[in-house]
Each structure stands twice: as C-alpha cells, then as structure tokens.
Short mmCIF file of C-alpha atoms in Angstrom, two decimals:
data_model
loop_
_atom_site.label_atom_id
_atom_site.label_comp_id
_atom_site.label_asym_id
_atom_site.label_seq_id
_atom_site.Cartn_x
_atom_site.Cartn_y
_atom_site.Cartn_z
CA MET R 7 -84.83 -210.26 -177.33
CA TRP R 8 -82.07 -208.94 -179.52
CA CYS R 9 -79.31 -211.41 -178.70
CA SER R 10 -80.32 -214.42 -176.66
CA VAL R 11 -77.93 -217.31 -176.06
CA GLU R 12 -79.87 -219.25 -178.68
CA SER R 13 -79.69 -216.52 -181.30
CA LEU R 14 -75.98 -216.04 -180.78
CA SER R 15 -75.44 -219.70 -181.56
CA VAL R 16 -77.05 -219.36 -184.99
CA TYR R 17 -74.54 -217.92 -187.43
CA ILE R 18 -75.91 -216.71 -190.74
CA THR R 19 -73.00 -216.00 -193.07
CA ILE R 20 -73.64 -214.03 -196.22
CA GLY R 21 -70.86 -215.43 -198.39
CA GLY R 22 -67.60 -216.10 -196.58
CA PHE R 23 -65.50 -214.04 -198.95
CA MET R 24 -67.86 -211.06 -198.85
CA SER R 25 -67.96 -211.19 -195.05
CA ARG R 26 -64.17 -211.00 -194.87
CA LEU R 27 -64.05 -208.28 -197.51
CA ILE R 28 -66.57 -206.15 -195.63
CA LEU R 29 -64.75 -206.67 -192.35
CA LEU R 30 -61.41 -205.62 -193.84
CA TRP R 31 -63.00 -202.55 -195.37
CA LEU R 32 -64.73 -201.57 -192.14
CA ILE R 33 -61.52 -201.90 -190.15
CA SER R 34 -59.71 -199.60 -192.58
CA ILE R 35 -62.23 -196.76 -192.24
CA SER R 36 -61.59 -193.64 -190.19
CA PHE R 37 -64.82 -193.02 -188.32
CA VAL R 38 -66.22 -189.52 -187.82
CA SER R 39 -68.08 -188.73 -184.59
CA SER R 40 -71.61 -187.40 -184.84
CA ALA R 41 -74.63 -188.06 -182.64
CA THR R 42 -77.35 -187.01 -185.04
CA ALA R 43 -76.24 -186.76 -188.67
CA ALA R 44 -76.80 -189.80 -190.85
CA ALA R 45 -75.10 -190.93 -194.04
CA VAL R 46 -76.99 -193.11 -196.48
CA GLY R 47 -75.37 -195.12 -199.24
CA VAL R 48 -76.69 -195.35 -202.80
CA ASN R 49 -75.32 -198.16 -204.92
CA ILE R 50 -75.18 -197.54 -208.69
CA GLN R 51 -75.58 -200.98 -210.18
CA ASN R 52 -77.19 -202.47 -213.30
CA PHE R 53 -77.98 -198.94 -214.51
CA THR R 54 -80.07 -198.26 -211.40
CA PHE R 55 -79.74 -196.08 -208.29
CA ILE R 56 -80.32 -198.44 -205.33
CA PRO R 57 -82.34 -197.30 -203.44
CA ASN R 58 -83.77 -194.76 -205.85
CA THR R 59 -85.91 -192.96 -203.24
CA ILE R 60 -84.49 -191.78 -199.90
CA THR R 61 -85.87 -189.75 -197.00
CA LEU R 62 -83.39 -187.72 -194.95
CA ASN R 63 -83.26 -185.03 -192.30
CA VAL R 64 -81.48 -181.71 -192.82
CA GLY R 65 -77.76 -182.24 -192.22
CA ASP R 66 -77.74 -185.83 -193.47
CA SER R 67 -75.65 -186.89 -196.45
CA VAL R 68 -75.76 -189.35 -199.33
CA ASN R 69 -72.80 -191.29 -200.67
CA TRP R 70 -73.09 -192.67 -204.21
CA ILE R 71 -70.80 -195.54 -205.25
CA ASN R 72 -70.56 -196.71 -208.87
CA GLN R 73 -70.54 -200.51 -208.88
CA ASP R 74 -71.09 -200.78 -212.64
CA GLY R 75 -68.33 -201.30 -215.18
CA VAL R 76 -69.21 -198.09 -217.07
CA ILE R 77 -69.16 -194.40 -216.19
CA HIS R 78 -72.26 -192.91 -214.55
CA SER R 79 -73.08 -189.59 -212.94
CA THR R 80 -75.23 -188.29 -210.13
CA THR R 81 -76.60 -185.00 -211.44
CA GLN R 82 -79.30 -182.96 -209.70
CA ASP R 83 -82.00 -181.66 -212.04
CA ALA R 84 -81.21 -178.01 -211.19
CA ASN R 85 -77.46 -178.74 -211.19
CA LEU R 86 -77.14 -178.28 -207.41
CA TRP R 87 -74.58 -181.06 -207.64
CA SER R 88 -73.10 -183.11 -210.46
CA SER R 89 -70.35 -185.70 -210.32
CA ASP R 90 -69.13 -188.14 -212.95
CA LEU R 91 -68.20 -191.49 -211.42
CA ASN R 92 -66.00 -194.06 -213.08
CA SER R 93 -66.34 -197.67 -211.94
CA GLY R 94 -65.50 -197.92 -208.24
CA GLU R 95 -65.58 -194.17 -207.59
CA SER R 96 -67.84 -192.46 -205.03
CA PHE R 97 -69.33 -189.03 -204.38
CA ASN R 98 -70.77 -187.57 -201.17
CA PHE R 99 -73.22 -184.69 -200.76
CA THR R 100 -74.66 -183.16 -197.58
CA PHE R 101 -78.21 -181.78 -197.61
CA ASN R 102 -78.48 -178.59 -195.56
CA ASN R 103 -81.90 -177.45 -196.78
CA PRO R 104 -85.29 -179.19 -196.76
CA GLY R 105 -87.00 -180.10 -199.99
CA THR R 106 -87.38 -182.75 -202.66
CA TYR R 107 -84.33 -183.27 -204.83
CA THR R 108 -84.56 -185.27 -208.06
CA TYR R 109 -81.45 -186.38 -209.89
CA PHE R 110 -80.36 -188.51 -212.84
CA CYS R 111 -77.38 -189.97 -214.69
CA ARG R 112 -76.38 -187.58 -217.47
CA PHE R 113 -74.93 -190.47 -219.48
CA HIS R 114 -78.06 -192.60 -219.08
CA PRO R 115 -81.00 -190.19 -218.46
CA ILE R 116 -83.42 -193.05 -217.85
CA MET R 117 -81.64 -193.55 -214.51
CA ARG R 118 -83.36 -191.33 -211.94
CA GLY R 119 -83.56 -190.95 -208.17
CA THR R 120 -85.37 -188.85 -205.56
CA ILE R 121 -84.19 -187.55 -202.18
CA ASN R 122 -86.71 -186.11 -199.72
CA VAL R 123 -85.14 -183.90 -197.04
CA SER R 124 -87.24 -183.01 -193.98
CA SER R 125 -86.70 -180.00 -191.72
CA GLN R 126 -88.61 -181.60 -188.86
CA GLY R 127 -86.82 -182.76 -185.75
CA THR R 128 -87.97 -186.34 -186.22
CA ILE R 129 -85.24 -188.95 -186.32
CA GLU R 130 -84.97 -191.08 -189.41
CA PRO R 131 -86.41 -194.55 -188.62
CA ILE R 132 -83.09 -196.38 -189.10
CA LEU R 133 -81.28 -193.94 -186.83
CA CYS R 134 -84.12 -194.27 -184.30
CA LEU R 135 -83.75 -198.06 -184.41
CA PHE R 136 -79.99 -197.90 -183.91
CA ASN R 137 -80.45 -195.62 -180.89
CA TRP R 138 -83.04 -198.03 -179.46
CA VAL R 139 -80.73 -201.02 -179.89
CA GLU R 140 -77.88 -199.14 -178.20
CA SER R 141 -80.13 -198.36 -175.25
CA ASN R 142 -81.56 -201.87 -174.87
CA TYR R 143 -78.52 -203.97 -175.82
CA SER R 144 -75.60 -201.88 -174.60
CA GLN R 145 -73.71 -205.05 -173.66
CA PHE R 146 -73.35 -205.77 -177.38
CA PHE R 147 -73.34 -202.28 -178.95
CA ALA R 148 -71.38 -199.59 -177.09
CA PRO R 149 -70.68 -196.75 -176.76
CA ALA R 150 -74.04 -195.39 -177.87
CA GLY R 151 -74.28 -192.87 -180.70
CA ASN R 152 -70.55 -192.36 -180.99
CA VAL R 153 -70.45 -192.24 -184.78
CA SER R 154 -72.74 -191.35 -187.63
CA LEU R 155 -74.43 -193.91 -189.80
CA LEU R 156 -71.98 -194.85 -192.52
CA PRO R 157 -72.60 -196.13 -196.06
CA PHE R 158 -71.21 -199.31 -197.60
CA PRO R 159 -73.86 -200.25 -200.17
CA PRO R 160 -76.07 -202.08 -199.78
CA TYR R 161 -75.43 -201.55 -196.03
CA THR R 162 -75.92 -198.52 -193.82
CA TYR R 163 -74.11 -199.28 -190.60
CA ARG R 164 -72.63 -198.08 -187.32
CA TYR R 165 -69.44 -199.34 -185.67
CA TYR R 166 -69.08 -199.63 -181.88
CA SER R 167 -65.47 -199.39 -180.75
CA THR R 168 -65.92 -200.54 -177.14
CA THR R 169 -67.66 -203.80 -178.03
CA ASP R 170 -65.96 -204.09 -181.46
CA SER R 171 -69.30 -204.72 -183.14
CA TYR R 172 -71.29 -203.55 -186.14
CA LEU R 173 -75.00 -202.89 -186.63
CA ALA R 174 -76.36 -202.51 -190.15
CA VAL R 175 -79.44 -202.34 -192.33
CA SER R 176 -79.28 -203.68 -195.88
CA SER R 177 -81.20 -201.93 -198.64
CA ALA R 178 -80.92 -205.13 -200.71
CA ASP R 179 -83.40 -207.08 -198.57
CA ASN R 180 -84.42 -204.55 -195.85
CA HIS R 181 -83.07 -206.78 -193.09
CA VAL R 182 -81.12 -205.83 -189.97
CA TYR R 183 -77.65 -207.37 -189.61
CA TYR R 184 -75.00 -207.38 -186.91
CA MET R 185 -71.43 -208.56 -186.65
CA PHE R 186 -68.82 -208.97 -183.92
CA GLY R 187 -65.27 -208.14 -184.92
CA SER R 188 -63.96 -211.12 -182.98
CA ASP R 189 -65.31 -213.60 -185.53
CA GLY R 190 -66.30 -211.50 -188.57
CA ILE R 191 -69.58 -213.37 -189.06
CA ILE R 192 -72.50 -211.34 -190.42
CA ARG R 193 -75.75 -212.37 -188.72
CA ASP R 194 -79.27 -211.73 -189.97
CA ALA R 195 -81.49 -210.34 -187.19
CA GLY R 196 -84.63 -210.34 -189.34
CA PRO R 197 -86.76 -207.88 -191.33
CA LEU R 198 -86.30 -204.18 -190.68
CA SER R 199 -90.08 -203.73 -190.63
CA ASP R 200 -90.38 -206.07 -187.62
CA TRP R 201 -87.67 -204.23 -185.69
CA LEU R 202 -89.20 -200.82 -186.44
CA ILE R 203 -92.44 -202.04 -184.86
CA THR R 204 -90.66 -203.59 -181.85
CA SER R 205 -88.60 -200.45 -181.24
CA GLY R 206 -91.48 -198.03 -181.80
CA CYS R 207 -89.58 -196.37 -184.65
CA ARG R 208 -92.12 -197.12 -187.36
#
C-alpha cells in the first residue's frame, strides 16, 4: 500500500535545509498544465551530465541546469541546439521528432550525453507510474494529471494543488519520494524499480 498509517508515521528527511529549500522553490514555481508531455531534468555537476542517457516520447522536453562552478554547454552534435550555461543557469529544449540525439559540452568535449526520443504512443515509465499512483491513491495526490512532470535535478516531480502534495523520482538514487506541503518533509517510498513492477509500468 502506498501510504498506510504506519508508513505515514515514518518520516525520512533528506537534509532539513535541503527539504526547506526545495519546498520554497516548488512553491515559487508557476505550473503549466499538460496531461501527457513530460519534462526531464539533467543536472550538470562534477563535469558530468546526470543522467547522461534519457529516453523520451515526442513532445517531451529536457531542462539542463549547471550546478558546477564553471561554464558548460549543452551542444547537440549536429548543432540542433547549443546553449552556454554559466553556473546556476538552465536551458530547456523540446523534442518534436523521434530519433537519437547525442550532445556534449563544447568547453569540455569529454562530457557527453544521449537522448532517445520515441514516436510510439507508449507512456514513459515514470509518467506511467505517476498516473498509476494518482489513480490508486487519489486521497493523497489529486487532481490527477493536472500538470506535466517538472525538473528540479536530481528530482523529476509533479505537484498536486488539491492535496498540496508532491510526487517525485530522484535520478541520484532511483527512488520514489513524496512530500506534503503541510509539513515539508520529504519521504522515501522506496526503489523506483519496485514501484514500476507493482504498478505494471516496467
């Protein structure tokens, strides 16, 4: 069960300061409605694109954020896109055509990443999981599908305005997390792989 009385009593806080920082940032965001499009975050840190391989559907987007103290770029091999990012800056790109897109940092060419974009109607596993949670645990996460998946590396998350709650997947440890705005505590729901099996989204 997603949220039993017992599980709700176990608070797993990932750094008190970071929890508050994330909550403040989430509250300040203007959310865009979309039932199907997903946005995936890529964190540029320690001269690495994290994650460096992503699978998307046509219409999805990627948001790169430079968390290093030096300038980086996200530059597609055929120059479909190129953006220089100073520390703290971000860049977003929407993929409207299927294919495999490789990219690199023009300042540090050893840094490389790959984005696979599918034209099939299949739903990305994370989006599938979020939809399953909304259907099975609507008392905690509602309304269903009211916003796209949003990036805040290492998290990809969705905010639910009716229940004032957040559902997220972390690319840092591939765990599912959730948070209620009333207390701002980030809770670890366990490995993403387990939830993909439970939800049938694997």
